[in-house]
Coordinates of C-alpha atoms in Angstrom, one line a residue:
M1 CA 46.3 172.0 -1.8
A2 CA 49.4 173.0 0.3
W3 CA 51.1 171.6 2.6
V4 CA 51.4 171.9 6.0
P5 CA 54.4 171.0 8.2
G6 CA 53.3 169.3 11.0
G7 CA 54.7 169.4 14.8
A8 CA 53.7 169.2 17.7
F9 CA 51.3 172.3 19.6
A10 CA 48.8 172.2 22.3
M11 CA 45.8 171.0 21.9
G12 CA 42.4 171.7 23.2
S13 CA 41.5 174.5 25.9
E14 CA 40.5 174.6 29.5
R15 CA 38.2 178.4 28.8
F16 CA 35.9 176.9 27.6
Y17 CA 34.2 173.5 26.7
P18 CA 34.1 171.1 28.7
E19 CA 34.5 168.2 25.8
E20 CA 37.9 170.8 24.7
A21 CA 39.9 169.2 28.0
P22 CA 42.2 168.8 29.4
L23 CA 44.9 171.6 27.4
R24 CA 47.3 168.2 25.9
R25 CA 51.1 168.4 24.7
V26 CA 50.7 166.6 20.6
S27 CA 52.4 166.9 17.5
V28 CA 51.4 165.3 13.9
G29 CA 53.2 164.4 10.4
G30 CA 52.6 167.1 7.2
F31 CA 49.8 166.4 5.7
W32 CA 48.4 168.6 2.1
M33 CA 45.6 169.9 2.9
D34 CA 42.6 171.9 0.7
V35 CA 42.5 175.3 0.6
T36 CA 39.3 175.7 1.0
P37 CA 35.8 173.1 1.8
V38 CA 35.4 171.0 -1.2
T39 CA 33.2 173.1 -3.0
N40 CA 29.1 172.8 -4.6
R41 CA 31.2 172.7 -8.2
Q42 CA 33.5 170.7 -7.2
F43 CA 31.2 167.8 -5.8
A44 CA 28.9 168.3 -8.2
A45 CA 32.2 167.0 -10.5
F46 CA 32.2 164.2 -8.6
V47 CA 29.0 163.5 -8.4
T48 CA 29.0 163.3 -12.3
A49 CA 31.7 161.0 -12.9
T50 CA 30.8 159.1 -10.6
G51 CA 27.1 158.5 -10.1
H52 CA 27.0 158.9 -5.9
V53 CA 23.9 159.0 -4.4
T54 CA 23.9 161.6 -0.9
T55 CA 21.9 160.1 2.6
A56 CA 19.8 163.3 2.6
E57 CA 19.0 161.5 -1.1
I58 CA 17.9 158.2 -0.3
A59 CA 14.5 157.3 2.2
P60 CA 16.0 156.3 6.1
D61 CA 15.4 153.0 7.9
P62 CA 12.8 152.6 10.2
K63 CA 14.7 149.7 11.7
Q64 CA 16.6 151.2 12.9
Y65 CA 15.8 153.8 14.1
P66 CA 13.0 152.5 16.2
G67 CA 9.7 154.4 17.5
M68 CA 10.4 156.9 14.0
P69 CA 7.7 157.5 12.9
L70 CA 6.6 156.1 9.3
E71 CA 6.0 159.1 7.5
M72 CA 9.0 160.4 8.4
A73 CA 10.7 157.9 5.9
S74 CA 10.9 160.2 3.0
P75 CA 14.8 161.6 1.9
G76 CA 15.9 165.0 3.3
S77 CA 18.0 166.8 5.6
L78 CA 18.1 169.6 8.3
V79 CA 17.5 172.7 7.1
F80 CA 18.3 175.9 9.7
H81 CA 15.6 178.9 10.3
K82 CA 16.0 181.3 12.1
T83 CA 13.9 182.8 14.7
P84 CA 11.0 185.8 15.1
T85 CA 11.3 186.2 18.2
P86 CA 14.2 185.0 21.5
V87 CA 13.2 181.6 22.1
D88 CA 15.4 178.8 24.8
T89 CA 18.9 177.4 23.1
A90 CA 18.7 174.6 25.3
N91 CA 16.5 173.4 22.4
P92 CA 17.3 172.9 19.2
A93 CA 14.1 171.5 17.0
Q94 CA 12.9 175.4 16.9
W95 CA 15.4 176.0 14.6
W96 CA 15.9 172.9 13.5
T97 CA 13.7 171.0 10.3
F98 CA 13.8 167.8 8.9
A99 CA 12.7 169.3 5.2
F100 CA 12.0 166.8 2.5
G101 CA 13.9 167.5 -0.4
A102 CA 16.8 169.1 0.4
G103 CA 19.8 167.8 0.0
W104 CA 23.3 169.6 -1.5
R105 CA 21.4 170.4 -4.4
H106 CA 18.2 171.8 -2.6
P107 CA 20.3 173.5 0.8
W108 CA 17.4 175.4 1.5
G109 CA 14.4 172.8 1.3
A110 CA 12.4 171.6 -1.6
D111 CA 11.8 174.8 -4.0
T112 CA 15.6 176.0 -3.6
T113 CA 18.6 175.2 -5.4
I114 CA 21.7 175.5 -5.8
E115 CA 21.5 177.7 -9.1
A116 CA 19.0 180.1 -8.4
L117 CA 21.2 180.8 -5.5
D118 CA 24.5 180.7 -7.7
L119 CA 26.1 179.4 -4.6
W120 CA 28.3 176.8 -7.0
D121 CA 31.5 178.5 -5.3
H122 CA 30.0 178.2 -0.8
P123 CA 31.1 175.1 0.2
V124 CA 28.7 172.2 0.2
V125 CA 26.6 170.5 2.3
H126 CA 23.9 168.4 3.7
V127 CA 27.4 165.5 3.2
S128 CA 26.7 162.9 5.4
Y129 CA 30.3 161.3 7.3
S130 CA 30.2 158.7 3.9
D131 CA 29.5 160.9 1.2
A132 CA 32.7 163.3 2.2
L133 CA 34.6 160.0 2.2
A134 CA 33.4 158.7 -0.8
Y135 CA 34.2 162.2 -1.7
S136 CA 37.9 161.8 -0.9
S137 CA 38.2 158.4 -1.9
W138 CA 37.3 159.2 -5.9
A139 CA 39.7 161.9 -5.0
G140 CA 42.4 159.9 -3.6
K141 CA 42.4 161.7 -0.6
D142 CA 41.3 161.1 2.8
L143 CA 40.0 162.8 5.7
P144 CA 42.4 164.6 8.3
T145 CA 41.8 163.2 11.5
E146 CA 41.2 165.7 14.7
A147 CA 44.3 167.2 15.6
E148 CA 45.3 167.7 11.7
F149 CA 42.0 169.6 11.3
E150 CA 42.9 171.4 14.7
F151 CA 47.0 172.0 14.0
A152 CA 45.9 173.2 11.3
A153 CA 43.6 175.3 12.0
R154 CA 46.1 177.2 14.7
G155 CA 48.2 177.9 11.7
G156 CA 51.1 177.8 13.3
L157 CA 50.1 180.4 16.1
D158 CA 49.9 177.6 19.6
G159 CA 48.2 178.3 22.5
A160 CA 45.4 181.1 20.8
D161 CA 41.9 181.1 21.9
Y162 CA 41.2 182.3 18.0
A163 CA 43.1 180.6 14.9
W164 CA 44.5 184.8 14.1
G165 CA 44.6 185.8 17.9
N166 CA 42.8 186.9 21.2
E167 CA 41.0 188.8 20.1
L168 CA 37.1 187.2 18.5
S169 CA 36.4 190.4 16.2
P170 CA 40.3 192.4 15.9
G171 CA 39.9 195.8 16.2
G172 CA 36.1 195.0 14.2
A173 CA 37.2 193.4 11.8
M174 CA 34.9 189.6 10.8
M175 CA 37.7 187.1 10.2
A176 CA 35.4 184.0 10.2
N177 CA 31.4 183.6 9.1
T178 CA 29.9 183.3 12.1
W179 CA 27.0 184.7 13.1
Q180 CA 26.8 189.0 14.9
G181 CA 24.1 189.5 17.5
L182 CA 21.6 187.0 19.0
F183 CA 21.8 182.8 17.7
P184 CA 19.4 182.0 16.5
F185 CA 16.4 185.5 16.1
A186 CA 19.1 188.1 15.3
N187 CA 22.0 188.6 13.3
Q188 CA 23.3 191.8 12.4
L189 CA 25.3 190.0 8.8
L190 CA 27.8 193.0 10.4
D191 CA 30.2 189.8 7.8
G192 CA 27.5 190.5 5.4
W193 CA 26.3 186.8 5.3
E194 CA 22.9 185.5 6.4
R195 CA 24.1 181.0 5.8
T196 CA 27.2 180.4 3.7
S197 CA 30.0 182.4 2.6
P198 CA 32.3 182.1 -0.8
V199 CA 35.2 179.8 0.0
G200 CA 38.1 182.4 0.4
S201 CA 36.4 185.0 2.0
Y202 CA 38.4 185.7 5.2
P203 CA 42.0 185.8 4.9
V204 CA 43.9 183.2 4.4
N205 CA 45.4 182.1 7.9
P206 CA 50.2 181.0 7.2
Y207 CA 49.5 177.7 6.0
G208 CA 47.2 179.3 3.4
L209 CA 43.9 177.5 4.5
Y210 CA 40.9 179.4 3.8
D211 CA 37.7 179.2 5.6
L212 CA 38.6 176.6 8.8
I213 CA 36.6 178.0 11.4
G214 CA 33.3 179.3 10.5
N215 CA 31.4 178.7 6.9
T216 CA 31.1 175.3 8.0
W217 CA 31.3 173.3 10.0
E218 CA 33.8 170.2 8.0
W219 CA 34.0 166.1 8.8
T220 CA 37.1 164.8 10.8
K221 CA 37.3 161.2 10.5
D222 CA 37.8 160.5 13.9
W223 CA 35.0 158.5 16.7
W224 CA 34.0 161.1 19.4
A225 CA 34.8 160.6 23.0
D226 CA 33.6 162.8 25.0
R227 CA 37.0 163.0 27.2
P228 CA 39.6 162.8 24.3
E229 CA 43.3 160.9 24.3
T230 CA 45.8 161.8 26.1
P231 CA 49.3 161.5 27.3
R232 CA 50.0 158.4 30.1
K233 CA 52.2 161.6 31.5
S234 CA 51.8 164.6 31.5
C235 CA 55.2 166.0 30.5
C236 CA 55.0 163.6 27.2
T237 CA 53.9 164.0 23.7
L238 CA 50.3 162.0 22.2
E239 CA 51.7 161.6 18.4
N240 CA 48.9 161.5 16.1
P241 CA 46.2 160.5 17.9
R242 CA 43.5 158.4 15.9
G243 CA 40.8 158.8 18.2
A244 CA 37.7 157.0 19.9
K245 CA 36.6 153.8 19.1
L246 CA 32.8 153.6 17.3
K247 CA 31.6 151.4 20.7
D248 CA 31.7 154.8 22.1
S249 CA 31.3 157.2 19.5
Y250 CA 27.5 155.9 20.5
D251 CA 25.5 158.9 22.3
P252 CA 23.9 157.6 25.5
Q253 CA 21.3 160.0 25.3
Q254 CA 19.7 157.4 22.6
P255 CA 21.2 154.2 23.9
Q256 CA 18.4 152.2 20.9
I257 CA 20.1 153.7 18.5
K258 CA 24.3 152.2 17.2
I259 CA 25.4 155.2 15.4
G260 CA 28.9 156.0 15.9
R261 CA 30.0 159.7 15.8
K262 CA 32.1 161.0 13.9
V263 CA 34.3 164.9 15.3
L264 CA 33.4 168.2 13.0
K265 CA 35.9 170.8 13.6
G266 CA 36.1 174.3 13.0
G267 CA 32.3 175.4 13.8
S268 CA 30.1 176.5 11.6
H269 CA 28.1 180.8 9.8
L270 CA 25.2 179.9 13.3
C271 CA 28.0 179.5 15.7
A272 CA 27.9 182.9 18.2
P273 CA 28.6 184.9 21.4
N274 CA 25.5 184.0 23.1
F275 CA 25.3 180.3 21.6
C276 CA 28.1 177.8 20.3
Q277 CA 30.9 179.3 20.8
R278 CA 33.4 176.8 18.5
Y279 CA 34.6 179.2 16.0
R280 CA 37.6 178.7 17.7
P281 CA 40.0 175.6 16.7
A282 CA 39.8 174.0 20.0
A283 CA 36.6 173.4 19.6
R284 CA 34.7 169.8 18.7
H285 CA 31.1 168.7 18.2
P286 CA 29.7 165.3 17.9
E287 CA 27.8 164.1 14.7
M288 CA 25.8 160.9 14.1
I289 CA 27.5 159.6 11.1
D290 CA 24.6 159.1 9.1
T291 CA 23.9 162.8 10.0
S292 CA 23.4 165.9 6.9
T293 CA 22.5 169.4 7.7
S294 CA 22.9 173.2 6.2
H295 CA 25.9 173.9 8.4
I296 CA 28.0 171.1 7.9
G297 CA 31.6 170.3 5.0
F298 CA 33.9 168.9 4.8
R299 CA 37.4 169.5 3.1
C300 CA 40.8 166.1 1.8
V301 CA 44.1 166.0 3.4
S302 CA 46.5 164.1 1.9
R303 CA 49.5 162.1 3.7
V304 CA 51.4 160.7 0.6
T305 CA 54.7 163.4 1.0

């Protein structure tokens, strides 16, 4: 782990997506943070030690998902598949597939394995929020808050669009594992990776941390709110914000499903200039706590000084 000293910073952005606004002054206390996302190798050690069974390895209960076809009640997870031609990016179902048998051991589908693909030092994926929380508890740690994650990702560079400055690819350099080209069908692979990359493959930030931007989205412990908490007065600083309440995090587009959503941070290898420009510290995304995908991972923090 690396020490993140804490401090005050300008959280959020008013230049990209509405859920990132408003720009507000926030402070966090110091904390230790995992230098990289949790890898498949580390997660395997946890599973060996505890016998943990991930959400993706358990058949979903149709009672929790009104209207779910009974044939979908089998273990699995969401896997990304590149489309052969341009598609309407308003419909994610064109590139996401619920793949039976997909899970952390089988990241691209039931017929793939982390051994055959040599992914031991890649971030673990297909982990739900409860899986991430179980690992962090076993390790004697916790998950970061949204504010802690954003503060760490900025690396002391306050107010910049990207974690490294105001240019996505300064001098043509690939600073994180993101999608180059037109998503979801044409990845130019300028960074050399179609999917996840080994942790630590990109430049370290000033706090000694890797992969806080790109590669995989990462779980935080905060409940989602469309409008983040702000100081009562514009002149004030909000100290150690802790997100919304569970009931306020439900998806209003699916009122029949009462499953909370947590904040994801950092973007992933699927973020592209023409879609999901969330390869930035201020970017945020809601995800139901029961959901696992091929582009969501996590890392831990410790607030013991």
